[in-house]
Amino acid sequence: TSKRLTKPHYRVQQARALNENSVRRNEARQTGEREREIEEKTERKKREEEREKVRENNTIKKGKARNETNGNKYIERERQQKTESDKKKNKNKR
C-alpha cells in the first residue's frame, strides 16, 4: 500500500501545497510576473536548442575532419606502396 492511502495527512498536505501554488500563480499573474517567467522559460529553451545545434555541428565537423585525415592517411599509404612497388620493378628491370 502507498503512503497516501495509509496516511491521510499526506493528502491534506498535498491539497494545501496545490492551493498555495495556485494562489501564488494567481498573484504572479496579476503582477505580470507569470508572463516574465514564461518568456524566460521559452528563451532558455531556445538557447538550449541553439547550443544543441552547435554541439551537433561540432560533432559532425569533428567526424568530417577525422574522415578527411583518415582519407589523407589512406592516400599517403597508397602513394608509398606505389613508390615501393615501382622501386622493386626498377630493381627487377636492371
PDB file of N, CA and C in Angstrom:
ATOM      1  N   THR A   1       0.836  -1.200   0.000  1.00  0.00           N
ATOM      2  CA  THR A   1       0.000   0.000   0.000  1.00  0.00           C
ATOM      3  C   THR A   1       0.873   1.253   0.000  1.00  0.00           C
ATOM      4  N   SER A   2       0.365   2.293  -0.640  1.00  0.00           N
ATOM      5  CA  SER A   2       1.148   3.525  -0.715  1.00  0.00           C
ATOM      6  C   SER A   2       0.932   4.373   0.529  1.00  0.00           C
ATOM      7  N   LYS A   3       1.822   5.298   0.745  1.00  0.00           N
ATOM      8  CA  LYS A   3       1.736   6.173   1.915  1.00  0.00           C
ATOM      9  C   LYS A   3       0.473   7.026   1.868  1.00  0.00           C
ATOM     10  N   ARG A   4       0.076   7.392   0.648  1.00  0.00           N
ATOM     11  CA  ARG A   4      -1.092   8.264   0.509  1.00  0.00           C
ATOM     12  C   ARG A   4      -2.335   7.617   1.103  1.00  0.00           C
ATOM     13  N   LEU A   5      -2.495   6.321   0.843  1.00  0.00           N
ATOM     14  CA  LEU A   5      -3.694   5.646   1.321  1.00  0.00           C
ATOM     15  C   LEU A   5      -3.643   5.413   2.826  1.00  0.00           C
ATOM     16  N   THR A   6      -2.475   5.052   3.335  1.00  0.00           N
ATOM     17  CA  THR A   6      -2.377   4.705   4.754  1.00  0.00           C
ATOM     18  C   THR A   6      -2.352   5.940   5.638  1.00  0.00           C
ATOM     19  N   LYS A   7      -1.824   7.043   5.128  1.00  0.00           N
ATOM     20  CA  LYS A   7      -1.697   8.239   5.964  1.00  0.00           C
ATOM     21  C   LYS A   7      -2.437   9.409   5.310  1.00  0.00           C
ATOM     22  N   PRO A   8      -3.654   9.680   5.771  1.00  0.00           N
ATOM     23  CA  PRO A   8      -4.470  10.711   5.110  1.00  0.00           C
ATOM     24  C   PRO A   8      -3.887  12.118   5.198  1.00  0.00           C
ATOM     25  N   HIS A   9      -3.015  12.382   6.183  1.00  0.00           N
ATOM     26  CA  HIS A   9      -2.486  13.749   6.283  1.00  0.00           C
ATOM     27  C   HIS A   9      -1.609  14.087   5.080  1.00  0.00           C
ATOM     28  N   TYR A  10      -1.091  13.052   4.366  1.00  0.00           N
ATOM     29  CA  TYR A  10      -0.342  13.318   3.136  1.00  0.00           C
ATOM     30  C   TYR A  10      -1.246  14.001   2.116  1.00  0.00           C
ATOM     31  N   ARG A  11      -2.501  13.489   2.025  1.00  0.00           N
ATOM     32  CA  ARG A  11      -3.455  14.079   1.082  1.00  0.00           C
ATOM     33  C   ARG A  11      -3.723  15.535   1.445  1.00  0.00           C
ATOM     34  N   VAL A  12      -3.866  15.791   2.730  1.00  0.00           N
ATOM     35  CA  VAL A  12      -4.134  17.154   3.189  1.00  0.00           C
ATOM     36  C   VAL A  12      -2.959  18.055   2.834  1.00  0.00           C
ATOM     37  N   GLN A  13      -1.742  17.570   3.096  1.00  0.00           N
ATOM     38  CA  GLN A  13      -0.546  18.355   2.765  1.00  0.00           C
ATOM     39  C   GLN A  13      -0.495  18.652   1.272  1.00  0.00           C
ATOM     40  N   GLN A  14      -0.812  17.625   0.467  1.00  0.00           N
ATOM     41  CA  GLN A  14      -0.763  17.798  -0.986  1.00  0.00           C
ATOM     42  C   GLN A  14      -1.763  18.871  -1.423  1.00  0.00           C
ATOM     43  N   ALA A  15      -2.987  18.774  -0.898  1.00  0.00           N
ATOM     44  CA  ALA A  15      -4.028  19.730  -1.261  1.00  0.00           C
ATOM     45  C   ALA A  15      -3.608  21.136  -0.861  1.00  0.00           C
ATOM     46  N   ARG A  16      -3.027  21.263   0.337  1.00  0.00           N
ATOM     47  CA  ARG A  16      -2.590  22.566   0.820  1.00  0.00           C
ATOM     48  C   ARG A  16      -1.514  23.136  -0.109  1.00  0.00           C
ATOM     49  N   ALA A  17      -0.560  22.276  -0.497  1.00  0.00           N
ATOM     50  CA  ALA A  17       0.527  22.722  -1.376  1.00  0.00           C
ATOM     51  C   ALA A  17      -0.030  23.166  -2.720  1.00  0.00           C
ATOM     52  N   LEU A  18      -0.961  22.371  -3.281  1.00  0.00           N
ATOM     53  CA  LEU A  18      -1.556  22.735  -4.566  1.00  0.00           C
ATOM     54  C   LEU A  18      -2.271  24.075  -4.456  1.00  0.00           C
ATOM     55  N   ASN A  19      -3.008  24.260  -3.373  1.00  0.00           N
ATOM     56  CA  ASN A  19      -3.735  25.505  -3.154  1.00  0.00           C
ATOM     57  C   ASN A  19      -2.765  26.677  -3.066  1.00  0.00           C
ATOM     58  N   GLU A  20      -1.683  26.504  -2.300  1.00  0.00           N
ATOM     59  CA  GLU A  20      -0.682  27.572  -2.172  1.00  0.00           C
ATOM     60  C   GLU A  20      -0.082  27.914  -3.527  1.00  0.00           C
ATOM     61  N   ASN A  21       0.200  26.866  -4.320  1.00  0.00           N
ATOM     62  CA  ASN A  21       0.761  27.102  -5.652  1.00  0.00           C
ATOM     63  C   ASN A  21      -0.199  27.898  -6.518  1.00  0.00           C
ATOM     64  N   SER A  22      -1.482  27.523  -6.485  1.00  0.00           N
ATOM     65  CA  SER A  22      -2.444  28.227  -7.330  1.00  0.00           C
ATOM     66  C   SER A  22      -2.590  29.676  -6.876  1.00  0.00           C
ATOM     67  N   VAL A  23      -2.595  29.899  -5.549  1.00  0.00           N
ATOM     68  CA  VAL A  23      -2.685  31.267  -5.023  1.00  0.00           C
ATOM     69  C   VAL A  23      -1.480  32.074  -5.495  1.00  0.00           C
ATOM     70  N   ARG A  24      -0.291  31.474  -5.359  1.00  0.00           N
ATOM     71  CA  ARG A  24       0.942  32.141  -5.777  1.00  0.00           C
ATOM     72  C   ARG A  24       0.885  32.474  -7.269  1.00  0.00           C
ATOM     73  N   ARG A  25       0.395  31.502  -8.060  1.00  0.00           N
ATOM     74  CA  ARG A  25       0.312  31.704  -9.502  1.00  0.00           C
ATOM     75  C   ARG A  25      -0.622  32.858  -9.840  1.00  0.00           C
ATOM     76  N   ASN A  26      -1.773  32.891  -9.154  1.00  0.00           N
ATOM     77  CA  ASN A  26      -2.732  33.970  -9.408  1.00  0.00           C
ATOM     78  C   ASN A  26      -2.128  35.329  -9.073  1.00  0.00           C
ATOM     79  N   GLU A  27      -1.433  35.404  -7.944  1.00  0.00           N
ATOM     80  CA  GLU A  27      -0.783  36.666  -7.570  1.00  0.00           C
ATOM     81  C   GLU A  27       0.249  37.063  -8.616  1.00  0.00           C
ATOM     82  N   ALA A  28       1.026  36.090  -9.056  1.00  0.00           N
ATOM     83  CA  ALA A  28       2.058  36.364 -10.054  1.00  0.00           C
ATOM     84  C   ALA A  28       1.425  36.831 -11.358  1.00  0.00           C
ATOM     85  N   ARG A  29       0.297  36.219 -11.703  1.00  0.00           N
ATOM     86  CA  ARG A  29      -0.381  36.591 -12.939  1.00  0.00           C
ATOM     87  C   ARG A  29      -0.835  38.042 -12.866  1.00  0.00           C
ATOM     88  N   GLN A  30      -1.360  38.418 -11.708  1.00  0.00           N
ATOM     89  CA  GLN A  30      -1.849  39.784 -11.540  1.00  0.00           C
ATOM     90  C   GLN A  30      -0.711  40.793 -11.651  1.00  0.00           C
ATOM     91  N   THR A  31       0.448  40.458 -11.130  1.00  0.00           N
ATOM     92  CA  THR A  31       1.562  41.407 -11.163  1.00  0.00           C
ATOM     93  C   THR A  31       2.310  41.357 -12.493  1.00  0.00           C
ATOM     94  N   GLY A  32       1.982  40.375 -13.347  1.00  0.00           N
ATOM     95  CA  GLY A  32       2.662  40.262 -14.634  1.00  0.00           C
ATOM     96  C   GLY A  32       3.952  39.473 -14.542  1.00  0.00           C
ATOM     97  N   GLU A  33       4.188  38.890 -13.362  1.00  0.00           N
ATOM     98  CA  GLU A  33       5.413  38.119 -13.165  1.00  0.00           C
ATOM     99  C   GLU A  33       5.353  36.808 -13.936  1.00  0.00           C
ATOM    100  N   ARG A  34       4.141  36.267 -14.017  1.00  0.00           N
ATOM    101  CA  ARG A  34       3.953  34.967 -14.680  1.00  0.00           C
ATOM    102  C   ARG A  34       4.415  35.049 -16.142  1.00  0.00           C
ATOM    103  N   GLU A  35       4.017  36.122 -16.824  1.00  0.00           N
ATOM    104  CA  GLU A  35       4.398  36.275 -18.233  1.00  0.00           C
ATOM    105  C   GLU A  35       5.913  36.310 -18.377  1.00  0.00           C
ATOM    106  N   ARG A  36       6.546  37.038 -17.456  1.00  0.00           N
ATOM    107  CA  ARG A  36       8.005  37.126 -17.492  1.00  0.00           C
ATOM    108  C   ARG A  36       8.639  35.750 -17.320  1.00  0.00           C
ATOM    109  N   GLU A  37       8.094  34.973 -16.362  1.00  0.00           N
ATOM    110  CA  GLU A  37       8.621  33.624 -16.137  1.00  0.00           C
ATOM    111  C   GLU A  37       8.494  32.776 -17.399  1.00  0.00           C
ATOM    112  N   ILE A  38       7.324  32.862 -18.042  1.00  0.00           N
ATOM    113  CA  ILE A  38       7.094  32.079 -19.265  1.00  0.00           C
ATOM    114  C   ILE A  38       8.077  32.504 -20.347  1.00  0.00           C
ATOM    115  N   GLU A  39       8.261  33.818 -20.504  1.00  0.00           N
ATOM    116  CA  GLU A  39       9.214  34.319 -21.502  1.00  0.00           C
ATOM    117  C   GLU A  39      10.622  33.801 -21.226  1.00  0.00           C
ATOM    118  N   GLU A  40      11.024  33.852 -19.946  1.00  0.00           N
ATOM    119  CA  GLU A  40      12.355  33.356 -19.587  1.00  0.00           C
ATOM    120  C   GLU A  40      12.498  31.881 -19.929  1.00  0.00           C
ATOM    121  N   LYS A  41      11.440  31.112 -19.644  1.00  0.00           N
ATOM    122  CA  LYS A  41      11.481  29.680 -19.948  1.00  0.00           C
ATOM    123  C   LYS A  41      11.665  29.455 -21.441  1.00  0.00           C
ATOM    124  N   THR A  42      10.883  30.185 -22.261  1.00  0.00           N
ATOM    125  CA  THR A  42      10.982  29.997 -23.711  1.00  0.00           C
ATOM    126  C   THR A  42      12.364  30.409 -24.204  1.00  0.00           C
ATOM    127  N   GLU A  43      12.896  31.514 -23.652  1.00  0.00           N
ATOM    128  CA  GLU A  43      14.242  31.947 -24.039  1.00  0.00           C
ATOM    129  C   GLU A  43      15.276  30.890 -23.684  1.00  0.00           C
ATOM    130  N   ARG A  44      15.135  30.320 -22.469  1.00  0.00           N
ATOM    131  CA  ARG A  44      16.055  29.263 -22.047  1.00  0.00           C
ATOM    132  C   ARG A  44      15.993  28.084 -23.001  1.00  0.00           C
ATOM    133  N   LYS A  45      14.759  27.712 -23.374  1.00  0.00           N
ATOM    134  CA  LYS A  45      14.587  26.585 -24.305  1.00  0.00           C
ATOM    135  C   LYS A  45      15.279  26.887 -25.628  1.00  0.00           C
ATOM    136  N   LYS A  46      15.058  28.101 -26.149  1.00  0.00           N
ATOM    137  CA  LYS A  46      15.676  28.486 -27.423  1.00  0.00           C
ATOM    138  C   LYS A  46      17.191  28.401 -27.333  1.00  0.00           C
ATOM    139  N   ARG A  47      17.740  28.961 -26.240  1.00  0.00           N
ATOM    140  CA  ARG A  47      19.196  28.938 -26.057  1.00  0.00           C
ATOM    141  C   ARG A  47      19.711  27.509 -26.017  1.00  0.00           C
ATOM    142  N   GLU A  48      18.979  26.650 -25.293  1.00  0.00           N
ATOM    143  CA  GLU A  48      19.393  25.249 -25.175  1.00  0.00           C
ATOM    144  C   GLU A  48      19.350  24.562 -26.542  1.00  0.00           C
ATOM    145  N   GLU A  49      18.299  24.859 -27.331  1.00  0.00           N
ATOM    146  CA  GLU A  49      18.202  24.274 -28.672  1.00  0.00           C
ATOM    147  C   GLU A  49      19.370  24.738 -29.538  1.00  0.00           C
ATOM    148  N   GLU A  50      19.705  26.037 -29.447  1.00  0.00           N
ATOM    149  CA  GLU A  50      20.831  26.558 -30.227  1.00  0.00           C
ATOM    150  C   GLU A  50      22.124  25.861 -29.829  1.00  0.00           C
ATOM    151  N   ARG A  51      22.323  25.704 -28.507  1.00  0.00           N
ATOM    152  CA  ARG A  51      23.517  25.012 -28.019  1.00  0.00           C
ATOM    153  C   ARG A  51      23.576  23.597 -28.567  1.00  0.00           C
ATOM    154  N   GLU A  52      22.409  22.936 -28.570  1.00  0.00           N
ATOM    155  CA  GLU A  52      22.342  21.558 -29.064  1.00  0.00           C
ATOM    156  C   GLU A  52      22.737  21.509 -30.541  1.00  0.00           C
ATOM    157  N   LYS A  53      22.216  22.468 -31.320  1.00  0.00           N
ATOM    158  CA  LYS A  53      22.563  22.524 -32.746  1.00  0.00           C
ATOM    159  C   LYS A  53      24.062  22.695 -32.921  1.00  0.00           C
ATOM    160  N   VAL A  54      24.646  23.623 -32.142  1.00  0.00           N
ATOM    161  CA  VAL A  54      26.088  23.878 -32.229  1.00  0.00           C
ATOM    162  C   VAL A  54      26.858  22.609 -31.899  1.00  0.00           C
ATOM    163  N   ARG A  55      26.412  21.911 -30.821  1.00  0.00           N
ATOM    164  CA  ARG A  55      27.079  20.665 -30.436  1.00  0.00           C
ATOM    165  C   ARG A  55      27.035  19.655 -31.572  1.00  0.00           C
ATOM    166  N   GLU A  56      25.836  19.508 -32.184  1.00  0.00           N
ATOM    167  CA  GLU A  56      25.697  18.557 -33.293  1.00  0.00           C
ATOM    168  C   GLU A  56      26.627  18.942 -34.438  1.00  0.00           C
ATOM    169  N   ASN A  57      26.637  20.240 -34.776  1.00  0.00           N
ATOM    170  CA  ASN A  57      27.506  20.702 -35.860  1.00  0.00           C
ATOM    171  C   ASN A  57      28.963  20.400 -35.553  1.00  0.00           C
ATOM    172  N   ASN A  58      29.364  20.653 -34.298  1.00  0.00           N
ATOM    173  CA  ASN A  58      30.752  20.407 -33.917  1.00  0.00           C
ATOM    174  C   ASN A  58      31.096  18.937 -34.057  1.00  0.00           C
ATOM    175  N   THR A  59      30.176  18.065 -33.609  1.00  0.00           N
ATOM    176  CA  THR A  59      30.471  16.634 -33.715  1.00  0.00           C
ATOM    177  C   THR A  59      30.554  16.233 -35.177  1.00  0.00           C
ATOM    178  N   ILE A  60      29.673  16.795 -36.003  1.00  0.00           N
ATOM    179  CA  ILE A  60      29.716  16.483 -37.437  1.00  0.00           C
ATOM    180  C   ILE A  60      31.041  16.954 -38.018  1.00  0.00           C
ATOM    181  N   LYS A  61      31.441  18.195 -37.661  1.00  0.00           N
ATOM    182  CA  LYS A  61      32.712  18.732 -38.163  1.00  0.00           C
ATOM    183  C   LYS A  61      33.870  17.847 -37.737  1.00  0.00           C
ATOM    184  N   LYS A  62      33.846  17.429 -36.448  1.00  0.00           N
ATOM    185  CA  LYS A  62      34.915  16.559 -35.956  1.00  0.00           C
ATOM    186  C   LYS A  62      34.967  15.284 -36.772  1.00  0.00           C
ATOM    187  N   GLY A  63      33.785  14.705 -37.004  1.00  0.00           N
ATOM    188  CA  GLY A  63      33.718  13.473 -37.781  1.00  0.00           C
ATOM    189  C   GLY A  63      34.271  13.674 -39.172  1.00  0.00           C
ATOM    190  N   LYS A  64      33.882  14.795 -39.809  1.00  0.00           N
ATOM    191  CA  LYS A  64      34.380  15.085 -41.160  1.00  0.00           C
ATOM    192  C   LYS A  64      35.889  15.234 -41.141  1.00  0.00           C
ATOM    193  N   ALA A  65      36.381  15.978 -40.146  1.00  0.00           N
ATOM    194  CA  ALA A  65      37.830  16.197 -40.055  1.00  0.00           C
ATOM    195  C   ALA A  65      38.542  14.860 -39.892  1.00  0.00           C
ATOM    196  N   ARG A  66      37.992  14.008 -39.029  1.00  0.00           N
ATOM    197  CA  ARG A  66      38.602  12.692 -38.820  1.00  0.00           C
ATOM    198  C   ARG A  66      38.623  11.914 -40.121  1.00  0.00           C
ATOM    199  N   ASN A  67      37.473  11.937 -40.814  1.00  0.00           N
ATOM    200  CA  ASN A  67      37.402  11.204 -42.072  1.00  0.00           C
ATOM    201  C   ASN A  67      38.416  11.739 -43.070  1.00  0.00           C
ATOM    202  N   GLU A  68      38.532  13.069 -43.114  1.00  0.00           N
ATOM    203  CA  GLU A  68      39.486  13.668 -44.053  1.00  0.00           C
ATOM    204  C   GLU A  68      40.907  13.240 -43.710  1.00  0.00           C
ATOM    205  N   THR A  69      41.251  13.319 -42.425  1.00  0.00           N
ATOM    206  CA  THR A  69      42.625  12.946 -42.058  1.00  0.00           C
ATOM    207  C   THR A  69      42.846  11.473 -42.347  1.00  0.00           C
ATOM    208  N   ASN A  70      41.843  10.650 -42.038  1.00  0.00           N
ATOM    209  CA  ASN A  70      41.983   9.228 -42.334  1.00  0.00           C
ATOM    210  C   ASN A  70      42.112   9.011 -43.833  1.00  0.00           C
ATOM    211  N   GLY A  71      41.315   9.770 -44.601  1.00  0.00           N
ATOM    212  CA  GLY A  71      41.399   9.663 -46.056  1.00  0.00           C
ATOM    213  C   GLY A  71      42.784  10.054 -46.539  1.00  0.00           C
ATOM    214  N   ASN A  72      43.318  11.146 -45.995  1.00  0.00           N
ATOM    215  CA  ASN A  72      44.660  11.590 -46.378  1.00  0.00           C
ATOM    216  C   ASN A  72      45.697  10.533 -46.036  1.00  0.00           C
ATOM    217  N   LYS A  73      45.555   9.939 -44.844  1.00  0.00           N
ATOM    218  CA  LYS A  73      46.491   8.889 -44.445  1.00  0.00           C
ATOM    219  C   LYS A  73      46.417   7.732 -45.429  1.00  0.00           C
ATOM    220  N   TYR A  74      45.191   7.390 -45.793  1.00  0.00           N
ATOM    221  CA  TYR A  74      44.984   6.272 -46.716  1.00  0.00           C
ATOM    222  C   TYR A  74      45.648   6.569 -48.059  1.00  0.00           C
ATOM    223  N   ILE A  75      45.429   7.784 -48.563  1.00  0.00           N
ATOM    224  CA  ILE A  75      46.029   8.186 -49.847  1.00  0.00           C
ATOM    225  C   ILE A  75      47.546   8.139 -49.748  1.00  0.00           C
ATOM    226  N   GLU A  76      48.078   8.675 -48.634  1.00  0.00           N
ATOM    227  CA  GLU A  76      49.530   8.691 -48.430  1.00  0.00           C
ATOM    228  C   GLU A  76      50.079   7.262 -48.421  1.00  0.00           C
ATOM    229  N   ARG A  77      49.397   6.360 -47.748  1.00  0.00           N
ATOM    230  CA  ARG A  77      49.818   4.968 -47.667  1.00  0.00           C
ATOM    231  C   ARG A  77      49.845   4.346 -49.073  1.00  0.00           C
ATOM    232  N   GLU A  78      48.804   4.630 -49.849  1.00  0.00           N
ATOM    233  CA  GLU A  78      48.756   4.085 -51.215  1.00  0.00           C
ATOM    234  C   GLU A  78      49.932   4.607 -52.033  1.00  0.00           C
ATOM    235  N   ARG A  79      50.226   5.906 -51.882  1.00  0.00           N
ATOM    236  CA  ARG A  79      51.352   6.504 -52.605  1.00  0.00           C
ATOM    237  C   ARG A  79      52.655   5.789 -52.261  1.00  0.00           C
ATOM    238  N   GLN A  80      52.874   5.573 -50.964  1.00  0.00           N
ATOM    239  CA  GLN A  80      54.100   4.892 -50.521  1.00  0.00           C
ATOM    240  C   GLN A  80      54.184   3.495 -51.117  1.00  0.00           C
ATOM    241  N   GLN A  81      53.062   2.784 -51.100  1.00  0.00           N
ATOM    242  CA  GLN A  81      53.055   1.426 -51.647  1.00  0.00           C
ATOM    243  C   GLN A  81      53.413   1.451 -53.132  1.00  0.00           C
ATOM    244  N   LYS A  82      52.865   2.444 -53.853  1.00  0.00           N
ATOM    245  CA  LYS A  82      53.165   2.553 -55.286  1.00  0.00           C
ATOM    246  C   LYS A  82      54.653   2.788 -55.508  1.00  0.00           C
ATOM    247  N   THR A  83      55.217   3.733 -54.744  1.00  0.00           N
ATOM    248  CA  THR A  83      56.644   4.034 -54.936  1.00  0.00           C
ATOM    249  C   THR A  83      57.489   2.807 -54.609  1.00  0.00           C
ATOM    250  N   GLU A  84      57.113   2.077 -53.541  1.00  0.00           N
ATOM    251  CA  GLU A  84      57.866   0.871 -53.186  1.00  0.00           C
ATOM    252  C   GLU A  84      57.770  -0.165 -54.295  1.00  0.00           C
ATOM    253  N   SER A  85      56.565  -0.352 -54.824  1.00  0.00           N
ATOM    254  CA  SER A  85      56.405  -1.351 -55.890  1.00  0.00           C
ATOM    255  C   SER A  85      57.159  -0.908 -57.146  1.00  0.00           C
ATOM    256  N   ASP A  86      57.166   0.400 -57.422  1.00  0.00           N
ATOM    257  CA  ASP A  86      57.923   0.911 -58.572  1.00  0.00           C
ATOM    258  C   ASP A  86      59.413   0.644 -58.390  1.00  0.00           C
ATOM    259  N   LYS A  87      59.920   0.866 -57.175  1.00  0.00           N
ATOM    260  CA  LYS A  87      61.336   0.610 -56.900  1.00  0.00           C
ATOM    261  C   LYS A  87      61.663  -0.853 -57.157  1.00  0.00           C
ATOM    262  N   LYS A  88      60.790  -1.744 -56.673  1.00  0.00           N
ATOM    263  CA  LYS A  88      61.007  -3.180 -56.867  1.00  0.00           C
ATOM    264  C   LYS A  88      61.041  -3.510 -58.357  1.00  0.00           C
ATOM    265  N   LYS A  89      60.103  -2.914 -59.101  1.00  0.00           N
ATOM    266  CA  LYS A  89      60.043  -3.171 -60.546  1.00  0.00           C
ATOM    267  C   LYS A  89      61.333  -2.705 -61.216  1.00  0.00           C
ATOM    268  N   ASN A  90      61.793  -1.512 -60.820  1.00  0.00           N
ATOM    269  CA  ASN A  90      63.025  -0.973 -61.399  1.00  0.00           C
ATOM    270  C   ASN A  90      64.208  -1.883 -61.091  1.00  0.00           C
ATOM    271  N   LYS A  91      64.266  -2.402 -59.864  1.00  0.00           N
ATOM    272  CA  LYS A  91      65.349  -3.318 -59.494  1.00  0.00           C
ATOM    273  C   LYS A  91      65.308  -4.554 -60.379  1.00  0.00           C
ATOM    274  N   ASN A  92      64.104  -5.069 -60.592  1.00  0.00           N
ATOM    275  CA  ASN A  92      63.954  -6.281 -61.398  1.00  0.00           C
ATOM    276  C   ASN A  92      64.361  -6.033 -62.848  1.00  0.00           C
ATOM    277  N   LYS A  93      64.104  -4.823 -63.349  1.00  0.00           N
ATOM    278  CA  LYS A  93      64.457  -4.494 -64.733  1.00  0.00           C
ATOM    279  C   LYS A  93      65.966  -4.504 -64.910  1.00  0.00           C
ATOM    280  N   ARG A  94      66.700  -4.018 -63.913  1.00  0.00           N
ATOM    281  CA  ARG A  94      68.146  -3.947 -64.008  1.00  0.00           C
ATOM    282  C   ARG A  94      68.681  -5.348 -64.033  1.00  0.00           C
TER     283      ARG A  94
END
